[in-house]
Coordinates of C-alpha atoms in Angstrom, one line a residue:
X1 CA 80.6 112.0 93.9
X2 CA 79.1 111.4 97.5
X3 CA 81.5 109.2 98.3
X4 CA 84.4 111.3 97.6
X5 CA 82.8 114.3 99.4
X6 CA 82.7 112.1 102.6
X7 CA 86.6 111.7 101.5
X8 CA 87.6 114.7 101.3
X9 CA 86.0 115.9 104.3
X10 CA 87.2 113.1 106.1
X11 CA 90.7 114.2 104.8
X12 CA 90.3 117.8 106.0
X13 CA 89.0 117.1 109.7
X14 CA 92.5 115.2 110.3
X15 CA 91.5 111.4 109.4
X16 CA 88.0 110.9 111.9
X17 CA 84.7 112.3 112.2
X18 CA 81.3 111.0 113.9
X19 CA 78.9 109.8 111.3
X20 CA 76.7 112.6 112.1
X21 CA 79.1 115.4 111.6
X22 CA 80.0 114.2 108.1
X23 CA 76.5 114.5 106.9
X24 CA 76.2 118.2 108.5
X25 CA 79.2 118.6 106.6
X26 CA 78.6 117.5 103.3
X27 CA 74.8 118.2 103.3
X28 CA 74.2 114.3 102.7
X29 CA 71.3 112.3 104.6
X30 CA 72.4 109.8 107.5
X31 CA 71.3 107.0 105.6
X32 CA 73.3 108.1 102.9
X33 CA 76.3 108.2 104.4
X34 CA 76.1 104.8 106.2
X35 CA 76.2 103.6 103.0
X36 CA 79.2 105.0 101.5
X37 CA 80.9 104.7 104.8
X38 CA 79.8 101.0 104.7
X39 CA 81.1 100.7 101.4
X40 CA 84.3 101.9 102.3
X41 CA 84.9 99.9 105.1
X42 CA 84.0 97.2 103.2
X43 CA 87.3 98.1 100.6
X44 CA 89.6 98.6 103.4
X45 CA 89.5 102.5 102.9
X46 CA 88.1 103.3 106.6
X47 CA 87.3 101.8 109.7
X48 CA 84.3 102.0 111.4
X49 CA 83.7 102.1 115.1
X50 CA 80.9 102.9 116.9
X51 CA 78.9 105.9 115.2
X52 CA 82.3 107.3 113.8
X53 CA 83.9 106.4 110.8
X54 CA 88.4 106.7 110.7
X55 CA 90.6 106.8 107.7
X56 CA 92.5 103.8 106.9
X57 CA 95.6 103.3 105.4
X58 CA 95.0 101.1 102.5
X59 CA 92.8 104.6 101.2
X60 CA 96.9 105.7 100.7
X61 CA 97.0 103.1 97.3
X62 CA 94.7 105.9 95.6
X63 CA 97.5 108.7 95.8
X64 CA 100.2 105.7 95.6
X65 CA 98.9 105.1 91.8
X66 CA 99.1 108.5 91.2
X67 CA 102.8 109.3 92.8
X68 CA 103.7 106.1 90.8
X69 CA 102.6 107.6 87.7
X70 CA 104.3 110.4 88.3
X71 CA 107.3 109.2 88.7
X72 CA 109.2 112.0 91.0
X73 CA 109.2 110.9 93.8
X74 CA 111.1 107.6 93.1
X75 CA 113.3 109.4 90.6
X76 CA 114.1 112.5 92.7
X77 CA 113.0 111.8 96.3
X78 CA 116.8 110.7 97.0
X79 CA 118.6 113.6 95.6
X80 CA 116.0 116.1 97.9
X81 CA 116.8 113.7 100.9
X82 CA 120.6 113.8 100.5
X83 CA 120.3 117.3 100.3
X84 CA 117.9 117.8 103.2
X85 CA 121.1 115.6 105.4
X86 CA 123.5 117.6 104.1
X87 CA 122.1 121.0 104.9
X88 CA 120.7 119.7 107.8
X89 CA 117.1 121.8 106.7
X90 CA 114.0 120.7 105.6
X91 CA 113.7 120.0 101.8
X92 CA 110.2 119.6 99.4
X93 CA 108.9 118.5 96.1
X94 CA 105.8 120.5 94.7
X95 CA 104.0 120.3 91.5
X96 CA 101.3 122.6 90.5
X97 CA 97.0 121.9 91.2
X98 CA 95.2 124.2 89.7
X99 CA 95.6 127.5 91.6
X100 CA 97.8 126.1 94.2
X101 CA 100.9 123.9 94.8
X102 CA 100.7 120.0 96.1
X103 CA 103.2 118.5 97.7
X104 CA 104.4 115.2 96.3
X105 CA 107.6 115.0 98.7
X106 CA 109.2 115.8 102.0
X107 CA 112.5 115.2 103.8
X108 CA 111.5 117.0 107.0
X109 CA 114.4 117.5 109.7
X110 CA 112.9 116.5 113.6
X111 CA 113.0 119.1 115.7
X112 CA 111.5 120.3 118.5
X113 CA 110.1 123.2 116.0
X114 CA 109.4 121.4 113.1
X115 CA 107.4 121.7 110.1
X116 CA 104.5 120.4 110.0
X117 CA 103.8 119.9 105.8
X118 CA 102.5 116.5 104.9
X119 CA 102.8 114.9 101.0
X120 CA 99.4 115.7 99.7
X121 CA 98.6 118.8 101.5
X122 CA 97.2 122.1 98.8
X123 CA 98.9 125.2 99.8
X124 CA 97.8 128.7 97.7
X125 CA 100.4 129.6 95.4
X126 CA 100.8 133.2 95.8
X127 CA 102.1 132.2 100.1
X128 CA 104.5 129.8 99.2
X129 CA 107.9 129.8 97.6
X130 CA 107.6 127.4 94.5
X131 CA 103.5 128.9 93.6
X132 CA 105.4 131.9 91.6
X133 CA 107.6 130.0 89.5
X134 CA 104.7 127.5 88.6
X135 CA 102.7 130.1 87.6
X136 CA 105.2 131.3 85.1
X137 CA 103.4 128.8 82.7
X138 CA 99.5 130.3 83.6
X139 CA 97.6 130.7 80.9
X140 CA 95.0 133.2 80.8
X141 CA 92.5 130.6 82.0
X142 CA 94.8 129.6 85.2
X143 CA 95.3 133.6 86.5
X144 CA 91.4 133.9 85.8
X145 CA 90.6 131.2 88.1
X146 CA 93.3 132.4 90.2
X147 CA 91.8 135.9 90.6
X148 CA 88.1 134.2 91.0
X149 CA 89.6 132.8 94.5
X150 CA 90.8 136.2 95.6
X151 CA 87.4 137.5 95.8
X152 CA 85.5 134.5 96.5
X153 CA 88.1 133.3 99.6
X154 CA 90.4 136.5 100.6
X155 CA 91.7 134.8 103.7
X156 CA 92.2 131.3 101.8
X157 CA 89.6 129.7 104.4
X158 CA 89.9 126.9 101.6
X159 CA 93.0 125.8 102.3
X160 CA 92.8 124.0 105.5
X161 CA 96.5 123.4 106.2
X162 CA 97.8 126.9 106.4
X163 CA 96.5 129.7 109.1
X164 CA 94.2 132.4 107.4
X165 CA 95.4 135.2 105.3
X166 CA 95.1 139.3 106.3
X167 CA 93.2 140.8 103.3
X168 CA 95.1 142.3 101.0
X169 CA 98.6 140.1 101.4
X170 CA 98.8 138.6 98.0
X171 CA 98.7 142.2 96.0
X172 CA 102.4 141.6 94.8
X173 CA 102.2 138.1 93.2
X174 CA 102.2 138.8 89.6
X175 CA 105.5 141.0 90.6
X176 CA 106.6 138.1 92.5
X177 CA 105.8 135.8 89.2
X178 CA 108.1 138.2 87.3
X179 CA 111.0 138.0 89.9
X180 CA 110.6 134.3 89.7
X181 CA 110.6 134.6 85.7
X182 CA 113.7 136.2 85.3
X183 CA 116.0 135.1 88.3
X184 CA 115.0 131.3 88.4
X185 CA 114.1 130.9 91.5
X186 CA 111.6 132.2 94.4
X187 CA 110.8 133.1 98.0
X188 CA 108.8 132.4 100.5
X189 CA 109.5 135.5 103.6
X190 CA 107.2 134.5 106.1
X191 CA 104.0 134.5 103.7
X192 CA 102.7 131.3 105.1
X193 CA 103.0 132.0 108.8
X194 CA 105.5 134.2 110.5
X195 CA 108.9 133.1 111.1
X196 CA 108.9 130.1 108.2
X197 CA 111.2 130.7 105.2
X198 CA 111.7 129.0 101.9
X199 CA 113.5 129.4 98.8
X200 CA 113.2 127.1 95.6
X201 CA 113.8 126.4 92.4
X202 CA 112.2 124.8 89.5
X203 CA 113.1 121.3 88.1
X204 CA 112.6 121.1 84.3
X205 CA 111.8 118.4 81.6
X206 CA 114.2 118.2 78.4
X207 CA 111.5 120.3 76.5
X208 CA 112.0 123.2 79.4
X209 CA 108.6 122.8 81.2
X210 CA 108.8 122.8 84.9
X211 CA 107.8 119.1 86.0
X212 CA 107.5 120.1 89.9
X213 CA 110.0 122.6 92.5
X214 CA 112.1 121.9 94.9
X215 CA 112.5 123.8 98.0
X216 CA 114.6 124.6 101.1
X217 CA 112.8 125.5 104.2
X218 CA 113.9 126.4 107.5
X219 CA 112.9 129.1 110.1
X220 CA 114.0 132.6 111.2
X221 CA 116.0 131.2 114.5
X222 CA 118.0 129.8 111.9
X223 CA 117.9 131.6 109.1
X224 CA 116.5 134.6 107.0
X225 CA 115.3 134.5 103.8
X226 CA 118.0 136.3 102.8
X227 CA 120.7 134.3 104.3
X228 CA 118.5 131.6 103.2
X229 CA 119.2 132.6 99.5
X230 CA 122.8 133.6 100.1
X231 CA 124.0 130.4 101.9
X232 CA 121.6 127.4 100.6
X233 CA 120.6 128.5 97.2
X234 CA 124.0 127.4 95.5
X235 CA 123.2 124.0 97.0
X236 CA 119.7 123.7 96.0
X237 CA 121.0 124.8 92.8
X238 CA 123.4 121.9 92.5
X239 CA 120.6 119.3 93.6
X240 CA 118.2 120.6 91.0
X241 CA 120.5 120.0 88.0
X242 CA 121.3 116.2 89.1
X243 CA 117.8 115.7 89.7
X244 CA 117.1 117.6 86.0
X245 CA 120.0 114.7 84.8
X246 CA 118.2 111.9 86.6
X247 CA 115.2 112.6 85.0
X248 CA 116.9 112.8 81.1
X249 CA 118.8 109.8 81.9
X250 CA 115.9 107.7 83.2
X251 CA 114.4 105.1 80.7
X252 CA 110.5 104.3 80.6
X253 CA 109.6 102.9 83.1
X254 CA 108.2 98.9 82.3
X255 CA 104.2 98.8 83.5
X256 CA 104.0 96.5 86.6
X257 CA 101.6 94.3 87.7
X258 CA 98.1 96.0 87.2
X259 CA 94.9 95.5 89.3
X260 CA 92.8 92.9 88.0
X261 CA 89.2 91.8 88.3
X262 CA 88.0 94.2 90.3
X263 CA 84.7 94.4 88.3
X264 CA 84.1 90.9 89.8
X265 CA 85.3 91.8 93.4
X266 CA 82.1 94.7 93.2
X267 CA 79.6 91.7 91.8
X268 CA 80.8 90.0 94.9
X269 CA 80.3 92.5 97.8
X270 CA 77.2 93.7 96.3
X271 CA 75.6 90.1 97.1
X272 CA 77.2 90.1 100.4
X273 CA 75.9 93.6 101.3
X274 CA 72.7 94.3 98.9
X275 CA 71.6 98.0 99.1
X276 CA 73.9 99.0 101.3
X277 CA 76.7 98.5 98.9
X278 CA 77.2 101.2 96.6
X279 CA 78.8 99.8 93.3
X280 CA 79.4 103.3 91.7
X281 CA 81.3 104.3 94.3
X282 CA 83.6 101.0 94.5
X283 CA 84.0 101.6 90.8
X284 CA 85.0 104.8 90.8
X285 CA 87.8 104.5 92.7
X286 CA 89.2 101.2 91.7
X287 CA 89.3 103.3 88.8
X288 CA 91.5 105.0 90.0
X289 CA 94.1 101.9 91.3
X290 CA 94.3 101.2 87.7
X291 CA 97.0 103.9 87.0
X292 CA 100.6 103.7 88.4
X293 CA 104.3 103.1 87.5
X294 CA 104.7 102.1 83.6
X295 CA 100.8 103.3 83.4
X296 CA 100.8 106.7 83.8
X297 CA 98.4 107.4 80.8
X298 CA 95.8 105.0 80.1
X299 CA 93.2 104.7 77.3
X300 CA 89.6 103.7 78.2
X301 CA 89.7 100.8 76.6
X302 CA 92.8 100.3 78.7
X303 CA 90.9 101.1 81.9
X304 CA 88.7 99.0 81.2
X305 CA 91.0 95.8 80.9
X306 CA 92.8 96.3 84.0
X307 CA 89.7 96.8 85.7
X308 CA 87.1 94.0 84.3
X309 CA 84.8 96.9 84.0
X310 CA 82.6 97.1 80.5
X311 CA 84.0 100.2 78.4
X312 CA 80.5 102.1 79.2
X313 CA 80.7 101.8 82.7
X314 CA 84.7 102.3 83.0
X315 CA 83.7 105.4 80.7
X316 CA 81.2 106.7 83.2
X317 CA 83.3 106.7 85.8
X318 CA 86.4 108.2 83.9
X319 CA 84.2 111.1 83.2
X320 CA 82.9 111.8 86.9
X321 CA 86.5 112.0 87.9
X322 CA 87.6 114.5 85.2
X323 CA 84.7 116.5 86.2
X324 CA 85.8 116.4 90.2
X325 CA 89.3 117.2 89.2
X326 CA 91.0 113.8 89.9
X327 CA 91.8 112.7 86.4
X328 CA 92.9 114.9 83.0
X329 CA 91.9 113.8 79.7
X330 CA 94.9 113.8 76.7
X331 CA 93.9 113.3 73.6
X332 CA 92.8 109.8 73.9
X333 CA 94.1 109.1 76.9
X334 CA 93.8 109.9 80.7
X335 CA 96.3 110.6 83.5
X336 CA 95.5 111.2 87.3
X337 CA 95.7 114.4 88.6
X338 CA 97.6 115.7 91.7
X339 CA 93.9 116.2 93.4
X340 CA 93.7 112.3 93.9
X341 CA 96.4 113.5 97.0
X342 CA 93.7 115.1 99.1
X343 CA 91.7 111.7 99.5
X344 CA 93.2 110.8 102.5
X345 CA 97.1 111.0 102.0
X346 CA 97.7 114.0 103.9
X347 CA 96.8 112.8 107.5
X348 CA 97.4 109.1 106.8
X349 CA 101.1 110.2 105.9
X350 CA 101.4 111.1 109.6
X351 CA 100.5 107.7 110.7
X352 CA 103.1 105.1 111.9
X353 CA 103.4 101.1 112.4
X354 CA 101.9 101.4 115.9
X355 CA 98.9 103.0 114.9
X356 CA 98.5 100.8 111.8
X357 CA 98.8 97.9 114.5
X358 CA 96.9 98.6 117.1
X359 CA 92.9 98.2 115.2
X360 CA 94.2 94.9 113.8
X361 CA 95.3 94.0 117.4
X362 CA 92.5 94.6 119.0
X363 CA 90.4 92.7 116.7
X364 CA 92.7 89.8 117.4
X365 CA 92.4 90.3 121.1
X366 CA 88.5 90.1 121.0
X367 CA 88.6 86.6 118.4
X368 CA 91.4 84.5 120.6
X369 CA 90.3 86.2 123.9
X370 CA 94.0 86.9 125.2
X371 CA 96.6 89.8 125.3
X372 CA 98.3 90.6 122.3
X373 CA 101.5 93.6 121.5
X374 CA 103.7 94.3 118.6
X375 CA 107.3 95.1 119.8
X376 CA 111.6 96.0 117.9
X377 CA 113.9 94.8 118.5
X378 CA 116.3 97.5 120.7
X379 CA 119.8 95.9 121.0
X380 CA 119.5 92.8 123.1
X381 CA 115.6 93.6 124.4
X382 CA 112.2 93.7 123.0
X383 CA 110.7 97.0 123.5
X384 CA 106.5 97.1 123.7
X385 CA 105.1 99.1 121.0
X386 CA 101.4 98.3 121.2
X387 CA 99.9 96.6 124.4
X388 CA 96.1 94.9 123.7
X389 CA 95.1 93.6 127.0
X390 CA 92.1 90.8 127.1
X391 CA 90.5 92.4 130.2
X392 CA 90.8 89.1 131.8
X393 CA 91.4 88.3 135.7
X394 CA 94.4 86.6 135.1
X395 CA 95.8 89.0 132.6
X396 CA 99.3 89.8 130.6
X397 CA 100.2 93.2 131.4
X398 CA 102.8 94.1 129.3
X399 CA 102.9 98.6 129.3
X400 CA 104.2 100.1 126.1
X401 CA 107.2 101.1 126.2
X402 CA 108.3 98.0 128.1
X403 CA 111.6 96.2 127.3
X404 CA 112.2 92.7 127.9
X405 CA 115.1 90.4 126.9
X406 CA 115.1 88.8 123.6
X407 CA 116.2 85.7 124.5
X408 CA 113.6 84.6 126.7
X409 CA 110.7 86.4 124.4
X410 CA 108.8 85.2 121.4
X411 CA 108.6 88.4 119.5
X412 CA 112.2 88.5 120.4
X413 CA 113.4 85.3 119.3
X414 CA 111.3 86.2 115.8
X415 CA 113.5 89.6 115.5
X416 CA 116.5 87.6 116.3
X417 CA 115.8 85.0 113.8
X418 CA 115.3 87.4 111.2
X419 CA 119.3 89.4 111.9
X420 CA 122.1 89.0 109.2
X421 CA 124.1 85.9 110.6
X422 CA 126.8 88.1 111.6
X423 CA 125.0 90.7 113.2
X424 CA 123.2 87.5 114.9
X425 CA 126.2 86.7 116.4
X426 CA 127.9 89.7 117.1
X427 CA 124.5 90.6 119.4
X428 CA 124.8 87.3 120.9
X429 CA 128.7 88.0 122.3
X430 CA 127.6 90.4 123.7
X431 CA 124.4 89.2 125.5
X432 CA 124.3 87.8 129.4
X433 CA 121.3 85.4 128.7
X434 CA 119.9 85.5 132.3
X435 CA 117.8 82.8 133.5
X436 CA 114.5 83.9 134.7
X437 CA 113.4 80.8 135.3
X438 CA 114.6 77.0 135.2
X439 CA 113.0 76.6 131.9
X440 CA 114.9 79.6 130.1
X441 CA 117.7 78.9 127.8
X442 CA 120.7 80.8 128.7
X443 CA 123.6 79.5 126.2
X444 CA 124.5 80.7 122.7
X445 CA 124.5 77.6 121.2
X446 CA 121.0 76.0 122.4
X447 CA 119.2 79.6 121.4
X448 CA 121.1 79.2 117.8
X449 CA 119.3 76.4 117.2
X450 CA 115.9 77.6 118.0
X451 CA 116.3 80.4 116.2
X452 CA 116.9 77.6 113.4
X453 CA 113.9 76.5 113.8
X454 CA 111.7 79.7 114.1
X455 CA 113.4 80.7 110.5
X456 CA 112.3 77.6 109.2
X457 CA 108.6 77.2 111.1
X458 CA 108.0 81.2 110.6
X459 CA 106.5 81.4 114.2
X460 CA 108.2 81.2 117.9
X461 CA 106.5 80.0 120.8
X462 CA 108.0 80.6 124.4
X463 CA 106.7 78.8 127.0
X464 CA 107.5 79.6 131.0
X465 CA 110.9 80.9 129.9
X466 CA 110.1 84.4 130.8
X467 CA 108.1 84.0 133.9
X468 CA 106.5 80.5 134.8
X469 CA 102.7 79.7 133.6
X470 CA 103.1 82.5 130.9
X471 CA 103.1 81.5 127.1
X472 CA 103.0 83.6 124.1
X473 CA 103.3 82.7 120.3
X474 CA 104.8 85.2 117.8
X475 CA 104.9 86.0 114.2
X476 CA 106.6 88.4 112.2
X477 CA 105.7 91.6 110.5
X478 CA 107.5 92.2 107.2
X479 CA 108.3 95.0 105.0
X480 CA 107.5 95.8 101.1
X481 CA 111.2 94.1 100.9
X482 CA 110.5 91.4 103.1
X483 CA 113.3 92.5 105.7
X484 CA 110.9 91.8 109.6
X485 CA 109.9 95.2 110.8
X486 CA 108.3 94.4 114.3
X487 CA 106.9 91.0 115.7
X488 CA 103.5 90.7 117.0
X489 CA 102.3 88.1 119.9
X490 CA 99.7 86.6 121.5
X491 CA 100.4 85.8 125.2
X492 CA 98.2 83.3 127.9
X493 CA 98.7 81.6 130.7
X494 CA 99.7 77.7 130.0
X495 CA 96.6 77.0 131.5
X496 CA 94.1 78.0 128.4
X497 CA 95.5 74.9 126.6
X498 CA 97.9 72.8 125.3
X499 CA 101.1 74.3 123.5
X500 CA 99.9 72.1 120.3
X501 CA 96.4 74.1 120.6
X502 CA 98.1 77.3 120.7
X503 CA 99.8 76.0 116.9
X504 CA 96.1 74.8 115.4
X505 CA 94.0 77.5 117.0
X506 CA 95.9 80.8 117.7
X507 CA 98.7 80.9 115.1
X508 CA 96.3 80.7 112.5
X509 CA 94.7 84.0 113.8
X510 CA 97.9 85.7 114.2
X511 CA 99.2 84.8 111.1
X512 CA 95.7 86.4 109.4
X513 CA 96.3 89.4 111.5
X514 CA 100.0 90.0 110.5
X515 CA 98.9 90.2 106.8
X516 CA 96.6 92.3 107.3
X517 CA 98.8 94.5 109.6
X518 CA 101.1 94.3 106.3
X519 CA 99.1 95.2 103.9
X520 CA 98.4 98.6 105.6
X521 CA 102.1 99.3 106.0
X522 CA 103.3 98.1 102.4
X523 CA 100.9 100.8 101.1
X524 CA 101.0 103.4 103.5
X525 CA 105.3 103.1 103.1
X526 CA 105.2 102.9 99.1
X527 CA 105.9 106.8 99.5
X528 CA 106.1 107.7 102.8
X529 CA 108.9 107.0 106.0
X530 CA 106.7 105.2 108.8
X531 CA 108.2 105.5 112.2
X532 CA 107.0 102.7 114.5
X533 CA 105.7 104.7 117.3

């Protein structure tokens, strides 16, 4: 329970906080949270530096397992994102938490005046468009804990992601709940922050419960919400009944592969750290890794299995879960619950390849005491996404943003290698391979056939081909799909050693760090578009 409260107020404060300020905030001692934030670092989950403590992205496989559960967003996420292209406006999945609505999905149009939503963020139901039509199915529990929050937080000073509310704004929501009843659909004029309109409309199961919203929002320079309704609703309409076919249509889904001996991994890094590893904690929330697609409802007994955890213990921790909210017990078996979104997901969805990078490339930097970068490929150039300098005399100083030629690069040639033969060739057509210097290879034919070999070897090394005395050696950064994303380097003057020592000593490191830079991005892409800057 500690270690989720340092979570979720991590989450809240936008991914980073000084050690110190998380135990003002959630009332824990200092020593305390060293701990858990040791323990976390130690899973992956967040990064320590210095007396602060920074979300990282492998925390995103917690709300991974419980979007793969759920299905939606692989089964519907296309259909909201062809609509969002189509329309040209900004397009959302919700499904109910508790009082409020949780986003699962967004195809957000880039703008200058953009939204700024984010999958995972709680918004209160009674300012947004799709909260009226999931309160259609309330119970009297759900409206008494609903009118509990008026009076205990008027403004909605709970809800971090939306401005405060004036008191007395959300006196027409059961009448809104009632228009939303009987037309089918719902608006949102301005309730979150003035000038942002939505309208939406629910998508149902077979049995006719409502299995999350979709929505169409936009803003008052380009539309109202009645023109909004008038013009776009049709559409949204349209969307909502293939997505309501997509989702009778769609067989069970087969379980995949399954965490496995975690139970052990805990035993492990509990002899490496001793006290300061918290085994609860590391228990809990591989707990929580043990749901996803094919395993949306689990038995204990089931938990227990995937996890290597004894039934007691895995029983222990199912029940600490289902009293913070995170998992929902049914009948004999247990589910996730949409709350598992706010540890983390909302400001790591934000994040992008460059920032994902840049830690692992600094820790490279300090081990193999040269520069290092991650660059794309841009046409016929390599263009500098992350720049790690080595702070040396004699120093590589390559500025983001930088774009070189491909041809006489090592991160290029690994992009190149890694192009559809005809796209390979097409590009090099095109391409005035410039000598920069007498060792640089300037001819189709003799770069072919060391792009050969970089396909086969996995690594390029350029030597004095883009300016004389420089070498660099380069691996490549791959997707969930394996397609190469980036290419990341190491780059030293010839002097530091022998181009064989470069292959037994640094390649090894680089290697190491490109898995762990993929390992980040495979889970913070599962659900979420990563840009590289």
């Amino acid at each position: 329970m500690r270690g989720i409260s340092v979570l979720r107020e991590l989450t809240d404060v936008g991914g980073s906080a000084s050690l110190s300020e998380l135990g003002r905030a959630t009332g824990l001692a200092r020593a305390t949270v060293d701990r858990v934030t040791g323990t976390l670092a130690h899973m992956g989950y967040v990064r320590l530096g210095g007396s602060s403590a920074v979300l990282a992205p492998r925390l995103m496989e917690l709300g991974n397992a419980y979007l793969a559960a759920l299905r939606l967003p692989d089964l519907l996420g296309t259909h909201a994102d062809s609509l969002a292209d189509a329309l040209d406006e900004s397009v959302s999945l919700a499904v109910a938490d508790g009082d409020g609505i949780r986003f699962i999905h967004q195809a957000i149009r880039r703008r200058t005046l953009s939204l700024s939503f984010r999958i995972g963020d709680l918004l209160p139901a009674e300012r947004t468009a799709p909260g009226p039509l999931l309160a259609t199915e309330w119970d009297t529990q759900g409206w008494a804990r609903w009118e509990q929050r008026q009076i205990d937080d008027p403004e909605n000073r709970g809800f971090p992601t939306v401005p405060p509310r004036p008191l007395g704004a959300a006196t027409d929501f059961r009448q809104r709940v009632e228009q939303a009843r009987a037309r089918g659909w719902a608006l949102d004029d301005q309730l979150i922050e003035p000038g942002l309109v939505a309208v939406s409309v629910p998508v149902r199961a077979s049995d006719g419960r409502i299995v999350c919203v979709a929505s169409l929002v936009s803003h008052t320079s380009r539309h109202s919400a009645a023109s909004l309704r008038e013009s776009l609703l049709p559409s949204l309409r349209r969307t909502v009944r293939a997505m309501e076919q997509e989702l009778a249509d769609s067989p069970p889904s087969e379980p995949l592969s399954a965490p496995s001996d975690l139970a052990a991994w805990a035993s492990t890094a509990k002899q490496e750290l001793g006290g300061e590893f918290i085994t609860s904690l590391a228990r809990g929330l591989t707990v929580v890794t043990a749901f996803g697609e094919g395993r949306a409802e689990l038995t204990l007994s089931e938990v227990a299995e995937t996890t290597g955890l004894s039934r007691a213990t895995a029983r222990r921790a199912l029940i600490t879960l289902e009293h913070l909210g995170y998992v929902t017990r049914h009948q004999r078996g247990f589910r996730l619950a949409p709350r598992v979104l706010s540890l983390g997901f909302p400001p790591l969805s934000k994040t992008s390849l460059a920032r994902i990078a840049h830690p692992h490339l600094v820790a490279l930097t300090g081990r193999v005491q040269d520069s290092t970068s991650l660059a794309v490929l841009t046409g016929n150039a390599v263009q500098c996404a992350v720049s790690v300098a080595a702070g040396r005399i004699m120093d590589a100083d390559i500025a983001v943003g930088a774009r070189l030629p491909a041809h006489a690069t090592s991160t290029g040639r690994v992009l190149l290698a890694n192009l559809p033969d005809e796209e390979l060739s097409a590009l090099l057509a095109r391409t005035q391979m410039r000598a920069l210097t007498p060792f640089t290879l300037t001819t189709a034919h003799d770069l072919t056939a060391v792009l050969d070999l970089v396909r086969e070897e996995g690594h390029a090394m350029v030597d004095g081909e883009l300016e004389e005395g420089l070498r660099s050696v380069a691996v490549p950064v791959r997707d969930r799909d394996g397609s190469c994303l980036a290419a990341i380097n190491v780059t030293m003057h010839s002097s530091r050693g022998s181009a064989d020592e470069c292959v037994t000593t640094t390649l090894p490191e680089l290697r190491a760090t490109a898995a762990l830079i993929e390992a980040d991005l495979h889970a913070a892409r599962r659900f979420v578009r990563v840009p590289i800057a």
